[in-house]
Amino acid sequence: MSEVGKSIVVFAPHLDDETFNCGGTIVNKLREGFKVLVVYMTDSRGSHLIDLCVSENPTPDEVAVVRKKEVSDATAELGIPPSNLTFLNFPDGELIHHIAAARERVKALLLEAWPDEIYIPSQEDCHPDHVATNEIVLNAIETIDQKMTPITVNEYTAWTSCDVERAEVGDGVVTDRRGREVVETVRNDISGAALAAKNRAIDKYPSQISRHPSPWPLQPRAILSEEFLKPFGLSQNRLALAIKVPPRRINEIVLGKRRIPADTA
């Protein structure tokens, strides 16, 4: 059934959360006729510094540039026009210190778009930027005139125990909230073309899922852990296929039996 004229807003703490956590849902919503907007809360420049303690080659500024390019490529795979992306650029890892300013920005965006649905990280997530995004958006909605048509608020899982099931459920567990009350928890099935599009979009984030192809020798491993990536089907075999090297080589690197050669970096 076509839903022309309806819209959703996905609030992503970082430049990749829209794909990893809502990619298949986004594809399906676009095919149903929804307008899809994505709001990125942070500049995402801290992934290598925070997770790997790497501050040079790449610097945070270099990471920010690369991740902006990656998000452009990934959202193009999902089918989102560049004009539908909004970057708030609050400091990565420090969103909790910018609650008031972020709330006002989000409130203004919601009043302008007033979507039918929004997607925010689960309040159960352990990442501070994800928890802060949840609180900021819910607070912004609560400050808006209640005479407005209610928005359906959906929470997606990213860093909770539900992640291990995402290989089967597509975009994982989505919780529908009315205010602060949980109405329903559902599983989004994104099999077929939507899942294929999501996987193509995930592959546009090499800085997060593998050693980056550009010369960043101080990056010893992928930013996202094997445990996080496994539900998305990002196995050692898939990584080997993507970068065109023998699967055994990837396995030996993971086990520490082999150094990373230039054609695998």
Coordinates of C-alpha atoms in Angstrom, one line a residue:
M1 CA 0.0 0.0 0.0
S2 CA 1.4 3.4 -1.0
E3 CA 2.0 5.9 1.8
V4 CA 2.6 8.9 -0.4
G5 CA 2.8 12.1 1.6
K6 CA 3.9 10.4 4.8
S7 CA 7.4 10.7 6.3
I8 CA 9.8 9.3 8.8
V9 CA 12.9 10.8 10.5
V10 CA 15.7 8.5 11.6
F11 CA 17.9 10.0 14.4
A12 CA 21.4 8.6 14.1
P13 CA 23.9 9.3 16.9
H14 CA 26.8 8.6 14.4
L15 CA 27.4 8.4 10.7
D16 CA 26.5 4.8 10.1
D17 CA 23.7 4.1 12.6
E18 CA 21.1 4.8 9.9
T19 CA 22.4 1.8 7.9
F20 CA 23.4 -0.7 10.5
N21 CA 20.3 -0.2 12.6
C22 CA 17.6 1.0 10.2
G23 CA 18.9 0.3 6.7
G24 CA 16.3 -2.3 5.6
T25 CA 13.5 -0.4 7.2
I26 CA 14.5 2.7 5.3
V27 CA 14.5 0.9 2.0
N28 CA 11.0 -0.6 2.7
K29 CA 9.6 2.8 3.8
L30 CA 10.9 4.4 0.6
R31 CA 9.3 1.8 -1.5
E32 CA 6.0 2.3 0.4
G33 CA 6.2 6.0 -0.6
F34 CA 7.4 7.5 2.6
K35 CA 9.8 10.5 2.6
V36 CA 12.9 9.5 4.7
L37 CA 14.9 12.1 6.5
V38 CA 18.0 11.3 8.6
V39 CA 19.4 13.5 11.3
Y40 CA 23.0 12.8 12.5
M41 CA 23.6 14.0 16.0
T42 CA 27.5 13.9 16.2
D43 CA 30.4 14.6 13.9
S44 CA 31.6 11.0 14.3
R45 CA 35.2 12.1 14.3
G46 CA 36.1 10.2 17.4
S47 CA 35.8 6.5 16.3
H48 CA 39.5 5.9 16.0
L49 CA 40.6 8.1 18.9
I50 CA 38.0 6.7 21.3
D51 CA 38.1 3.0 20.3
L52 CA 41.7 2.6 19.2
C53 CA 43.5 5.5 20.9
V54 CA 44.7 6.5 17.4
S55 CA 45.2 10.3 17.0
E56 CA 47.5 10.3 14.0
N57 CA 47.1 8.7 10.6
P58 CA 44.2 9.1 10.8
T59 CA 43.6 12.3 12.8
P60 CA 40.1 13.0 14.0
D61 CA 39.7 15.5 11.3
E62 CA 40.7 12.9 8.6
V63 CA 38.2 10.5 10.2
A64 CA 35.4 13.1 10.0
V65 CA 36.1 13.7 6.3
V66 CA 36.1 10.0 5.4
R67 CA 33.0 9.1 7.4
K68 CA 31.1 12.0 5.7
K69 CA 32.0 10.5 2.3
E70 CA 31.0 7.0 3.5
V71 CA 27.6 8.1 4.8
S72 CA 27.0 9.8 1.4
D73 CA 27.8 6.6 -0.4
A74 CA 25.8 4.4 2.0
T75 CA 22.7 6.5 2.0
A76 CA 22.8 6.6 -1.8
E77 CA 22.6 2.8 -1.8
L78 CA 19.6 3.0 0.4
G79 CA 17.9 5.5 -1.9
I80 CA 18.0 8.6 0.4
P81 CA 18.5 11.9 -1.5
P82 CA 21.5 14.0 -0.1
S83 CA 19.1 16.9 0.6
N84 CA 17.3 14.7 3.2
L85 CA 20.4 14.4 5.4
T86 CA 21.0 16.8 8.3
F87 CA 24.2 17.0 10.2
L88 CA 24.1 18.6 13.7
N89 CA 27.8 18.0 14.2
F90 CA 27.9 17.8 18.0
P91 CA 31.2 16.4 19.3
D92 CA 31.5 12.6 19.0
G93 CA 31.3 11.0 22.5
E94 CA 30.2 14.2 24.2
L95 CA 26.6 14.5 23.2
I96 CA 25.6 14.3 26.9
H97 CA 27.2 17.7 27.4
H98 CA 25.1 19.3 24.8
I99 CA 21.6 18.2 25.8
A100 CA 19.9 21.6 25.8
A101 CA 21.4 22.8 22.5
A102 CA 20.7 19.5 20.8
R103 CA 17.1 19.5 22.1
E104 CA 16.4 22.9 20.6
R105 CA 17.9 21.8 17.2
V106 CA 15.8 18.6 17.2
K107 CA 12.7 20.5 18.3
A108 CA 13.1 22.9 15.3
L109 CA 13.6 20.0 12.9
L110 CA 10.6 18.1 14.2
L111 CA 8.3 21.2 13.9
E112 CA 9.5 21.7 10.4
A113 CA 9.1 18.2 9.2
W114 CA 6.5 16.8 11.7
P115 CA 6.9 13.2 10.5
D116 CA 4.5 10.3 11.0
E117 CA 7.2 8.2 12.6
I118 CA 10.6 8.7 14.1
Y119 CA 13.3 6.2 14.8
I120 CA 15.7 6.7 17.8
P121 CA 18.2 4.4 19.6
S122 CA 16.9 2.3 22.4
Q123 CA 17.2 3.8 25.9
E124 CA 18.7 0.5 26.9
D125 CA 21.8 1.0 24.7
C126 CA 25.0 1.2 26.6
H127 CA 26.7 3.8 24.3
P128 CA 26.4 7.3 25.8
D129 CA 25.7 9.1 22.5
H130 CA 22.9 6.6 21.8
V131 CA 21.3 7.1 25.3
A132 CA 21.7 10.9 24.9
T133 CA 20.0 10.8 21.5
N134 CA 17.0 8.9 22.9
E135 CA 16.6 11.4 25.8
I136 CA 17.1 14.5 23.6
V137 CA 14.5 13.5 21.0
L138 CA 11.9 12.4 23.6
N139 CA 12.4 15.6 25.6
A140 CA 12.0 17.6 22.4
I141 CA 8.7 15.9 21.6
E142 CA 7.5 16.5 25.2
T143 CA 8.1 20.3 24.9
I144 CA 5.9 20.5 21.7
D145 CA 2.3 21.5 21.8
Q146 CA 0.3 18.3 22.5
K147 CA -2.4 19.5 20.0
M148 CA -0.1 18.3 17.2
T149 CA -0.8 15.0 15.6
P150 CA 1.0 12.3 17.6
I151 CA 4.2 10.9 16.2
T152 CA 4.9 7.2 16.4
V153 CA 8.2 6.8 18.2
N154 CA 10.2 3.7 17.4
E155 CA 13.3 2.6 19.2
Y156 CA 15.9 0.6 17.4
T157 CA 18.5 -1.6 19.0
A158 CA 22.2 -1.1 18.5
W159 CA 24.3 -2.1 21.5
T160 CA 21.8 -4.2 23.5
S161 CA 21.6 -8.0 23.9
C162 CA 19.0 -8.0 21.1
D163 CA 21.8 -7.5 18.5
V164 CA 22.7 -11.2 18.3
E165 CA 19.3 -11.9 16.6
R166 CA 19.6 -9.3 13.9
A167 CA 20.7 -11.8 11.2
E168 CA 17.2 -13.2 11.3
V169 CA 15.1 -10.1 12.0
G170 CA 16.7 -7.6 9.7
D171 CA 16.7 -4.3 11.5
G172 CA 16.2 -5.9 14.9
V173 CA 13.7 -5.2 17.6
V174 CA 11.8 -2.0 17.2
T175 CA 9.8 -0.6 20.1
D176 CA 6.8 1.6 19.5
R177 CA 6.4 4.2 22.2
R178 CA 3.7 6.7 23.1
G179 CA 5.4 9.3 25.3
R180 CA 7.4 7.1 27.7
E181 CA 5.1 4.1 27.6
V182 CA 6.0 1.0 25.5
V183 CA 3.1 0.2 23.3
E184 CA 4.5 -2.7 21.2
T185 CA 7.8 -4.4 20.4
V186 CA 8.0 -5.8 16.9
R187 CA 10.6 -7.5 14.6
N188 CA 11.1 -5.9 11.2
D189 CA 11.6 -8.5 8.5
I190 CA 13.8 -7.0 5.8
S191 CA 14.4 -10.1 3.6
G192 CA 15.0 -10.0 -0.1
A193 CA 15.8 -6.7 -1.9
A194 CA 15.8 -4.6 1.3
L195 CA 18.4 -6.8 3.0
A196 CA 20.5 -6.8 -0.2
A197 CA 20.4 -3.0 -0.3
K198 CA 21.3 -2.8 3.4
N199 CA 24.3 -5.1 2.9
R200 CA 25.5 -3.0 0.0
A201 CA 25.2 0.1 2.2
I202 CA 27.1 -1.5 5.0
D203 CA 30.0 -2.2 2.6
K204 CA 30.3 1.5 2.1
Y205 CA 31.7 1.9 5.7
P206 CA 35.2 0.3 5.4
S207 CA 36.5 2.6 8.1
Q208 CA 34.3 0.8 10.6
I209 CA 34.1 -2.8 9.3
S210 CA 37.7 -3.4 8.2
R211 CA 41.1 -1.9 8.0
H212 CA 40.6 1.2 5.9
P213 CA 41.9 0.9 2.3
S214 CA 43.8 4.2 2.5
P215 CA 47.2 4.1 4.3
W216 CA 46.2 4.2 7.9
P217 CA 48.9 1.9 9.4
L218 CA 48.1 2.7 13.0
Q219 CA 44.6 1.2 12.7
P220 CA 45.2 -2.3 14.1
R221 CA 41.6 -3.7 13.7
A222 CA 38.1 -2.8 12.6
I223 CA 36.3 -0.3 14.8
L224 CA 33.2 -2.4 15.1
S225 CA 33.9 -5.7 16.9
E226 CA 33.5 -9.2 15.4
E227 CA 30.7 -9.7 17.9
F228 CA 28.9 -6.6 16.6
L229 CA 29.4 -7.4 12.9
K230 CA 28.5 -11.1 13.0
P231 CA 24.7 -10.6 13.0
F232 CA 25.0 -8.6 9.8
G233 CA 26.7 -11.5 8.0
L234 CA 30.1 -9.8 8.0
S235 CA 32.0 -13.0 8.4
Q236 CA 35.7 -13.5 7.7
N237 CA 34.7 -15.1 4.4
R238 CA 32.5 -12.2 3.4
L239 CA 35.3 -9.7 4.3
A240 CA 37.8 -11.8 2.2
L241 CA 35.5 -11.8 -0.7
A242 CA 34.9 -8.0 -0.4
I243 CA 38.6 -7.2 -0.4
K244 CA 39.6 -10.0 -2.8
V245 CA 42.0 -12.0 -0.7
P246 CA 42.0 -15.7 0.4
P247 CA 39.7 -16.4 3.4
R248 CA 42.5 -18.3 5.1
R249 CA 44.6 -15.1 5.2
I250 CA 41.9 -13.2 7.1
N251 CA 41.6 -16.1 9.5
E252 CA 45.3 -16.1 10.2
I253 CA 45.3 -12.4 10.7
V254 CA 42.4 -12.6 13.2
L255 CA 44.3 -15.4 15.1
G256 CA 47.5 -13.4 15.2
K257 CA 49.4 -15.9 13.0
R258 CA 50.0 -13.5 10.2
R259 CA 50.9 -9.8 9.8
I260 CA 48.7 -7.6 7.6
P261 CA 50.3 -7.2 4.2
A262 CA 49.8 -4.2 2.0
D263 CA 47.2 -5.8 -0.3
T264 CA 45.0 -6.6 2.7
A265 CA 45.3 -3.3 4.6

